[in-house]
Amino acid sequence: MTDDTDAAGPAPFTAADYAARMAAAAQTAAGAGLAGLLIAPGPDLTHLTGYRPTAETERLTLLVLAAGQDPVLVVPALEAPDAAKAPGAGALTLRDWADGKDPYALTAPLLDLRGRFGVSDNTWALHLLGLQRQLPDTSYASLTDCLPMLRAVKDARELERLAAAGAAADAAYAQILHLPFAGRRETDVAADLAALLRTHGHSQVDFTVVGSGPNGANPHHEAGERVIRHGDMVVLDFGGLRFGYGSDISRTVHVGEPTAEEQRVHDIVREAQQAAFAAVRPGIACQDVDRAARAVITEFGYGDRFIHRTGHGIGVTTHEPPYMVEGEEQPLVPGMCFSVEPGVYLPGRFGVRIEDIVTVTEDGGRRLNHAPRELAVVD
């Protein structure tokens, strides 16, 4: 599987695009004192080569990047034809291995005998142990620890895809407001959301959270069999991939007219979300976005009910660095994209969350979601 563009969408990334990404990644690794990068199937491999194996396998697939060295993708022989069709394949060398052969012996000559390598987070321990048997003096660090910002800054063509994904999520939200809620299970509404995302061009739906009434007080509630009732607050959080890039939006709706307290809590979260967005600009620390949202919610007495970080990065996956959380001092850089999603959660009663995807511009921030943030009343 590769970049899922279509005739009506953005132009596909080319081998030259992927060559530039791999070269930049290798130079960044060298600047961090690493001998190179070892990239297993997952979001890093998709970002760097456009190659996304169709199935998870115990057979070694590994992209080897090092400054001054041509990129090499080690693949099982039976998967080499698919790898050769990847849009970035023209910018690297494929080296395949057959069942019955030792893939680690094939890979070892590509690596510095005593090097320290950055390794994609989802690399199987089986494969690292196999490499260590061949090269006992090598060492490894996860990319989250050594190069957390490797995919964080998006170029104009990536931003185009993220904006398209955001617009599709906005359109799905606009339509769900006209469908019935009361008397239906959370799973029914979640199925509607998934169908709407696909109708509006998503190739993959990653999550459809529908938290009604007391279930909305659990930020990661999965849609269940609870029947939605008149008078419920309902937290909607949904997203997936369009053109290979992520969407993620949250809105809170009310079945029938809200009480004064419910409206007030929603207004507080909306104000906090706006404060966090207004804080976005180059040079501030990620934690300052979190602090801006948290200050508003704390001022109104709900600080202990805002129980998660304010945001996470998004790109070829719906959750990735950077993270808008206390203690993260990484400065914002133009091109970074992340969610801004404060919430208030009242156990046993209801929850409220409002989320947009935001990108950092040269002088501030830009929302990639434009769906109304007011408390919508549904039937």
Short mmCIF file of C-alpha atoms in Angstrom, two decimals, residues 3-371:
data_model
loop_
_atom_site.label_atom_id
_atom_site.label_comp_id
_atom_site.label_asym_id
_atom_site.label_seq_id
_atom_site.Cartn_x
_atom_site.Cartn_y
_atom_site.Cartn_z
CA ASP A 3 0.24 7.10 -0.92
CA ASP A 4 -3.58 6.99 -1.32
CA THR A 5 -4.12 9.93 -3.64
CA ASP A 6 -6.76 9.95 -6.36
CA ALA A 7 -7.38 11.93 -9.53
CA ALA A 8 -9.23 14.66 -7.65
CA GLY A 9 -6.70 14.95 -4.86
CA PRO A 10 -3.19 16.29 -4.38
CA ALA A 11 -0.46 15.22 -6.80
CA PRO A 12 1.36 12.12 -5.58
CA PHE A 13 4.72 12.44 -3.85
CA THR A 14 7.57 11.53 -6.20
CA ALA A 15 10.77 9.54 -5.81
CA ALA A 16 12.58 12.88 -5.58
CA ASP A 17 10.38 13.89 -2.64
CA TYR A 18 11.21 10.69 -0.80
CA ALA A 19 14.91 10.98 -1.68
CA ALA A 20 14.96 14.43 -0.09
CA ARG A 21 13.22 13.13 3.04
CA MET A 22 15.65 10.24 3.43
CA ALA A 23 18.67 12.47 2.90
CA ALA A 24 17.39 14.99 5.44
CA ALA A 25 16.69 12.23 7.95
CA ALA A 26 20.20 10.80 7.54
CA GLN A 27 21.76 14.24 8.04
CA THR A 28 19.58 14.92 11.08
CA ALA A 29 20.67 11.60 12.56
CA ALA A 30 24.34 12.41 11.97
CA GLY A 31 23.84 15.80 13.62
CA ALA A 32 22.44 13.99 16.65
CA GLY A 33 25.57 11.83 16.89
CA LEU A 34 23.94 8.70 15.45
CA ALA A 35 25.57 6.33 12.98
CA GLY A 36 22.27 6.07 11.15
CA LEU A 37 18.61 5.14 11.30
CA LEU A 38 16.92 1.74 11.15
CA ILE A 39 13.31 2.07 10.05
CA ALA A 40 10.84 -0.81 10.33
CA PRO A 41 7.36 -0.96 8.77
CA GLY A 42 5.14 1.72 10.23
CA PRO A 43 4.60 5.46 9.96
CA ASP A 44 8.31 6.34 9.67
CA LEU A 45 8.78 3.96 6.75
CA THR A 46 5.64 5.29 5.06
CA HIS A 47 6.80 8.88 5.50
CA LEU A 48 10.32 8.23 4.22
CA THR A 49 9.62 5.85 1.32
CA GLY A 50 5.87 5.69 0.66
CA TYR A 51 6.03 1.95 1.32
CA ARG A 52 3.42 0.45 3.62
CA PRO A 53 3.53 -3.37 3.68
CA THR A 54 0.06 -4.85 3.42
CA ALA A 55 0.47 -7.25 6.34
CA GLU A 56 2.45 -7.44 9.56
CA THR A 57 5.07 -10.17 9.34
CA GLU A 58 7.90 -11.62 11.37
CA ARG A 59 10.14 -11.42 8.30
CA LEU A 60 12.67 -8.58 8.52
CA THR A 61 11.88 -5.43 6.56
CA LEU A 62 14.27 -2.60 7.39
CA LEU A 63 15.28 0.71 5.81
CA VAL A 64 18.91 1.58 6.58
CA LEU A 65 19.81 5.27 6.39
CA ALA A 66 23.20 6.84 7.08
CA ALA A 67 24.82 10.08 5.96
CA GLY A 68 27.07 9.55 2.95
CA GLN A 69 25.51 6.16 2.20
CA ASP A 70 22.79 5.30 -0.32
CA PRO A 71 19.51 4.25 1.33
CA VAL A 72 18.90 0.50 1.38
CA LEU A 73 15.62 -1.27 2.04
CA VAL A 74 16.07 -4.86 3.18
CA VAL A 75 12.94 -6.86 2.31
CA PRO A 76 11.80 -10.48 2.15
CA ALA A 77 12.07 -11.77 -1.42
CA LEU A 78 8.36 -12.58 -1.60
CA GLU A 79 7.51 -8.94 -0.77
CA ALA A 80 10.14 -7.32 -2.99
CA PRO A 81 7.74 -6.85 -5.96
CA ASP A 82 5.39 -4.79 -3.80
CA ALA A 83 8.26 -2.79 -2.31
CA ALA A 84 9.54 -2.03 -5.82
CA LYS A 85 6.17 -0.38 -6.62
CA ALA A 86 6.42 2.06 -3.71
CA PRO A 87 6.68 5.70 -4.86
CA GLY A 88 10.03 6.11 -3.13
CA ALA A 89 11.55 2.89 -4.44
CA GLY A 90 13.43 4.73 -7.19
CA ALA A 91 15.39 6.63 -4.55
CA LEU A 92 16.79 3.59 -2.76
CA THR A 93 18.37 0.18 -3.29
CA LEU A 94 16.28 -2.92 -2.60
CA ARG A 95 18.13 -5.84 -1.07
CA ASP A 96 15.97 -8.92 -0.72
CA TRP A 97 16.50 -12.12 1.22
CA ALA A 98 14.95 -15.56 0.78
CA ASP A 99 13.39 -17.78 3.40
CA GLY A 100 16.04 -20.01 4.90
CA LYS A 101 18.70 -17.28 4.74
CA ASP A 102 19.80 -15.10 7.66
CA PRO A 103 18.49 -11.56 7.06
CA TYR A 104 20.64 -10.17 9.87
CA ALA A 105 23.83 -11.42 8.24
CA LEU A 106 22.66 -9.66 5.05
CA THR A 107 21.96 -6.42 6.91
CA ALA A 108 25.03 -6.31 9.16
CA PRO A 109 27.50 -5.13 6.47
CA LEU A 110 25.34 -2.03 5.97
CA LEU A 111 25.89 -0.91 9.57
CA ASP A 112 28.76 0.66 11.48
CA LEU A 113 30.27 -2.12 13.59
CA ARG A 114 30.21 0.01 16.74
CA GLY A 115 27.56 2.54 15.83
CA ARG A 116 24.63 3.86 17.78
CA PHE A 117 21.45 3.85 15.70
CA GLY A 118 18.09 5.51 15.98
CA VAL A 119 15.37 2.88 15.62
CA SER A 120 11.70 3.39 14.79
CA ASP A 121 9.58 2.80 17.87
CA ASN A 122 7.65 -0.16 16.50
CA THR A 123 10.72 -2.22 15.52
CA TRP A 124 10.34 -5.76 16.80
CA ALA A 125 12.71 -6.82 19.57
CA LEU A 126 13.24 -10.01 17.54
CA HIS A 127 14.97 -7.99 14.83
CA LEU A 128 17.11 -5.84 17.11
CA LEU A 129 18.29 -8.95 18.94
CA GLY A 130 19.13 -10.55 15.60
CA LEU A 131 21.24 -7.54 14.64
CA GLN A 132 22.94 -7.49 18.02
CA ARG A 133 23.97 -11.12 17.56
CA GLN A 134 25.74 -10.08 14.36
CA LEU A 135 27.06 -6.78 15.71
CA PRO A 136 27.39 -7.01 19.51
CA ASP A 137 29.06 -3.60 19.81
CA THR A 138 26.16 -1.67 18.26
CA SER A 139 23.59 0.15 20.38
CA TYR A 140 20.13 1.53 19.74
CA ALA A 141 17.80 4.34 20.80
CA SER A 142 14.12 4.79 19.97
CA LEU A 143 13.29 7.68 17.65
CA THR A 144 10.92 9.06 20.29
CA ASP A 145 13.95 9.47 22.56
CA CYS A 146 16.63 10.55 20.09
CA LEU A 147 14.79 12.24 17.17
CA PRO A 148 11.22 12.90 18.29
CA MET A 149 10.73 15.72 15.77
CA LEU A 150 11.78 13.70 12.71
CA ARG A 151 8.31 13.91 11.10
CA ALA A 152 7.00 16.93 13.01
CA VAL A 153 7.49 19.73 10.47
CA LYS A 154 5.29 19.34 7.39
CA ASP A 155 5.96 20.83 3.97
CA ALA A 156 3.33 22.60 1.85
CA ARG A 157 2.20 19.41 0.12
CA GLU A 158 1.77 17.59 3.40
CA LEU A 159 -0.20 20.54 4.79
CA GLU A 160 -2.46 20.37 1.74
CA ARG A 161 -3.28 16.76 2.60
CA LEU A 162 -3.87 17.53 6.28
CA ALA A 163 -6.18 20.39 5.35
CA ALA A 164 -8.13 18.09 3.01
CA ALA A 165 -8.49 15.51 5.78
CA GLY A 166 -9.65 18.21 8.18
CA ALA A 167 -12.22 19.50 5.70
CA ALA A 168 -13.59 15.99 5.25
CA ALA A 169 -13.95 15.58 9.02
CA ASP A 170 -15.74 18.93 9.18
CA ALA A 171 -18.16 17.75 6.49
CA ALA A 172 -18.84 14.51 8.37
CA TYR A 173 -19.63 16.49 11.52
CA ALA A 174 -22.02 18.80 9.64
CA GLN A 175 -23.99 15.78 8.44
CA ILE A 176 -24.07 13.86 11.72
CA LEU A 177 -25.92 16.79 13.32
CA HIS A 178 -28.92 16.02 11.09
CA LEU A 179 -29.14 12.36 12.08
CA PRO A 180 -31.06 11.09 15.13
CA PHE A 181 -29.25 10.51 18.42
CA ALA A 182 -31.94 9.82 21.05
CA GLY A 183 -33.04 6.20 21.23
CA ARG A 184 -30.02 4.88 19.35
CA ARG A 185 -26.94 3.13 20.66
CA GLU A 186 -23.56 4.84 20.74
CA THR A 187 -22.33 2.20 18.28
CA ASP A 188 -25.02 3.23 15.81
CA VAL A 189 -23.84 6.86 15.81
CA ALA A 190 -20.21 5.68 15.62
CA ALA A 191 -21.08 3.63 12.52
CA ASP A 192 -22.68 6.72 10.98
CA LEU A 193 -19.52 8.73 11.63
CA ALA A 194 -17.31 6.05 10.07
CA ALA A 195 -19.52 5.90 7.00
CA LEU A 196 -19.52 9.68 6.66
CA LEU A 197 -15.72 9.86 6.89
CA ARG A 198 -15.48 7.32 4.07
CA THR A 199 -18.13 9.17 2.05
CA HIS A 200 -15.95 12.27 2.31
CA GLY A 201 -12.84 10.55 1.05
CA HIS A 202 -11.18 8.83 4.01
CA SER A 203 -9.44 5.61 3.05
CA GLN A 204 -9.06 4.60 6.69
CA VAL A 205 -11.13 5.28 9.82
CA ASP A 206 -9.01 5.10 12.96
CA PHE A 207 -11.52 5.91 15.71
CA THR A 208 -15.10 7.02 16.29
CA VAL A 209 -15.56 7.90 19.96
CA VAL A 210 -19.19 8.47 20.98
CA GLY A 211 -19.42 9.14 24.73
CA SER A 212 -22.98 9.83 25.85
CA GLY A 213 -24.06 11.03 29.29
CA PRO A 214 -21.74 9.61 31.97
CA ASN A 215 -19.66 7.82 29.32
CA GLY A 216 -18.51 11.23 28.09
CA ALA A 217 -16.58 11.67 31.34
CA ASN A 218 -14.12 9.00 30.11
CA PRO A 219 -11.87 10.69 27.51
CA HIS A 220 -11.06 7.38 25.80
CA HIS A 221 -14.48 5.79 26.02
CA GLU A 222 -15.17 3.47 23.10
CA ALA A 223 -18.65 3.55 21.64
CA GLY A 224 -20.74 0.95 23.44
CA GLU A 225 -24.26 -0.38 23.70
CA ARG A 226 -25.59 2.45 25.86
CA VAL A 227 -28.75 3.94 24.38
CA ILE A 228 -28.46 7.70 24.02
CA ARG A 229 -31.19 9.59 25.86
CA HIS A 230 -32.85 12.98 25.65
CA GLY A 231 -30.88 15.30 27.95
CA ASP A 232 -27.48 13.66 27.28
CA MET A 233 -24.29 15.48 26.50
CA VAL A 234 -22.48 13.48 23.79
CA VAL A 235 -18.74 13.75 23.10
CA LEU A 236 -17.83 12.96 19.47
CA ASP A 237 -14.16 12.35 18.62
CA PHE A 238 -13.37 10.85 15.24
CA GLY A 239 -10.72 10.70 12.55
CA GLY A 240 -8.63 8.66 10.18
CA LEU A 241 -6.58 9.03 7.00
CA ARG A 242 -7.32 10.85 3.77
CA PHE A 243 -4.66 11.05 1.04
CA GLY A 244 -2.39 9.28 3.53
CA TYR A 245 -2.65 12.01 6.22
CA GLY A 246 -4.69 12.24 9.38
CA SER A 247 -7.83 13.93 10.60
CA ASP A 248 -8.89 14.22 14.24
CA ILE A 249 -11.76 16.37 15.46
CA SER A 250 -13.85 16.52 18.64
CA ARG A 251 -17.13 18.28 19.21
CA THR A 252 -19.66 17.95 22.03
CA VAL A 253 -23.37 18.02 21.25
CA HIS A 254 -26.48 17.93 23.42
CA VAL A 255 -29.65 15.91 22.86
CA GLY A 256 -32.31 18.56 23.39
CA GLU A 257 -31.73 21.82 25.19
CA PRO A 258 -28.82 21.84 27.71
CA THR A 259 -29.06 22.92 31.32
CA ALA A 260 -27.38 26.14 32.40
CA GLU A 261 -24.52 24.15 33.98
CA GLU A 262 -23.95 22.07 30.87
CA GLN A 263 -23.85 25.18 28.72
CA ARG A 264 -21.47 26.88 31.15
CA VAL A 265 -19.01 23.97 31.17
CA HIS A 266 -19.09 23.87 27.38
CA ASP A 267 -18.46 27.62 27.23
CA ILE A 268 -15.44 27.22 29.56
CA VAL A 269 -13.92 24.50 27.38
CA ARG A 270 -14.55 26.57 24.28
CA GLU A 271 -12.80 29.55 25.86
CA ALA A 272 -9.87 27.32 26.88
CA GLN A 273 -9.59 25.95 23.36
CA GLN A 274 -9.53 29.46 21.93
CA ALA A 275 -6.89 30.55 24.47
CA ALA A 276 -4.66 27.62 23.52
CA PHE A 277 -5.06 28.35 19.82
CA ALA A 278 -4.28 32.04 20.38
CA ALA A 279 -1.04 31.03 22.14
CA VAL A 280 0.29 29.18 19.08
CA ARG A 281 3.22 30.91 17.40
CA PRO A 282 6.81 30.03 16.45
CA GLY A 283 9.28 29.87 19.30
CA ILE A 284 6.98 29.16 22.24
CA ALA A 285 7.34 25.82 23.99
CA CYS A 286 4.78 23.07 23.41
CA GLN A 287 3.96 23.20 27.12
CA ASP A 288 2.84 26.83 26.76
CA VAL A 289 -0.10 25.71 24.61
CA ASP A 290 -1.12 23.30 27.37
CA ARG A 291 -0.68 25.99 30.00
CA ALA A 292 -2.89 28.45 28.12
CA ALA A 293 -5.80 26.01 28.00
CA ARG A 294 -5.28 24.78 31.55
CA ALA A 295 -5.18 28.30 32.99
CA VAL A 296 -8.71 29.03 31.75
CA ILE A 297 -10.18 25.78 33.01
CA THR A 298 -8.43 26.16 36.36
CA GLU A 299 -9.66 29.74 36.72
CA PHE A 300 -13.26 28.50 36.53
CA GLY A 301 -12.68 25.78 39.12
CA TYR A 302 -12.40 22.69 36.92
CA GLY A 303 -8.61 22.31 36.84
CA ASP A 304 -8.69 18.85 38.43
CA ARG A 305 -11.22 17.71 35.81
CA PHE A 306 -8.94 18.42 32.83
CA ILE A 307 -7.12 15.08 32.98
CA HIS A 308 -5.12 14.76 29.76
CA ARG A 309 -2.62 16.71 27.67
CA THR A 310 -3.91 19.50 25.46
CA GLY A 311 -2.70 18.01 22.20
CA HIS A 312 -0.64 15.66 20.05
CA GLY A 313 1.02 15.83 16.67
CA ILE A 314 -0.60 14.46 13.53
CA GLY A 315 0.67 13.46 10.10
CA VAL A 316 0.83 10.03 8.48
CA THR A 317 -0.62 8.82 11.79
CA THR A 318 -3.30 10.43 13.90
CA HIS A 319 -1.08 10.52 17.02
CA GLU A 320 2.63 11.41 16.92
CA PRO A 321 5.06 14.00 18.37
CA PRO A 322 5.04 16.81 19.28
CA TYR A 323 2.87 16.73 22.41
CA MET A 324 1.27 19.78 23.99
CA VAL A 325 1.90 18.83 27.61
CA GLU A 326 3.59 20.24 30.70
CA GLY A 327 7.31 19.52 30.64
CA GLU A 328 7.64 19.52 26.82
CA GLU A 329 10.00 22.39 26.09
CA GLN A 330 10.34 21.74 22.34
CA PRO A 331 9.78 25.09 20.58
CA LEU A 332 7.04 25.35 17.99
CA VAL A 333 8.29 25.63 14.40
CA PRO A 334 6.32 26.68 11.30
CA GLY A 335 4.87 23.59 9.68
CA MET A 336 4.24 21.65 12.88
CA CYS A 337 0.70 20.26 13.08
CA PHE A 338 -1.07 19.15 16.23
CA SER A 339 -4.42 18.92 17.97
CA VAL A 340 -5.70 21.47 20.48
CA GLU A 341 -8.27 19.59 22.56
CA PRO A 342 -8.94 20.68 26.14
CA GLY A 343 -11.74 19.00 28.05
CA VAL A 344 -13.62 18.86 31.32
CA TYR A 345 -14.84 15.50 32.66
CA LEU A 346 -17.34 15.16 35.51
CA PRO A 347 -17.46 11.50 36.62
CA GLY A 348 -20.87 9.91 36.54
CA ARG A 349 -22.38 12.92 34.79
CA PHE A 350 -20.93 14.16 31.49
CA GLY A 351 -17.84 15.38 29.66
CA VAL A 352 -16.98 18.11 27.18
CA ARG A 353 -14.12 18.21 24.67
CA ILE A 354 -13.50 20.52 21.71
CA GLU A 355 -10.67 19.71 19.30
CA ASP A 356 -9.20 21.17 16.14
CA ILE A 357 -6.03 20.41 14.23
CA VAL A 358 -3.75 23.46 14.11
CA THR A 359 -0.61 24.20 12.12
CA VAL A 360 2.07 26.70 13.10
CA THR A 361 2.54 29.56 10.61
CA GLU A 362 5.30 32.14 10.36
CA ASP A 363 3.49 34.48 12.73
CA GLY A 364 0.90 32.41 14.61
CA GLY A 365 -1.35 29.45 13.99
CA ARG A 366 -3.95 28.29 11.49
CA ARG A 367 -6.85 25.96 12.17
CA LEU A 368 -7.34 23.05 9.79
CA ASN A 369 -10.83 22.42 11.18
CA HIS A 370 -13.57 24.98 10.73
CA ALA A 371 -16.66 23.16 12.00
#
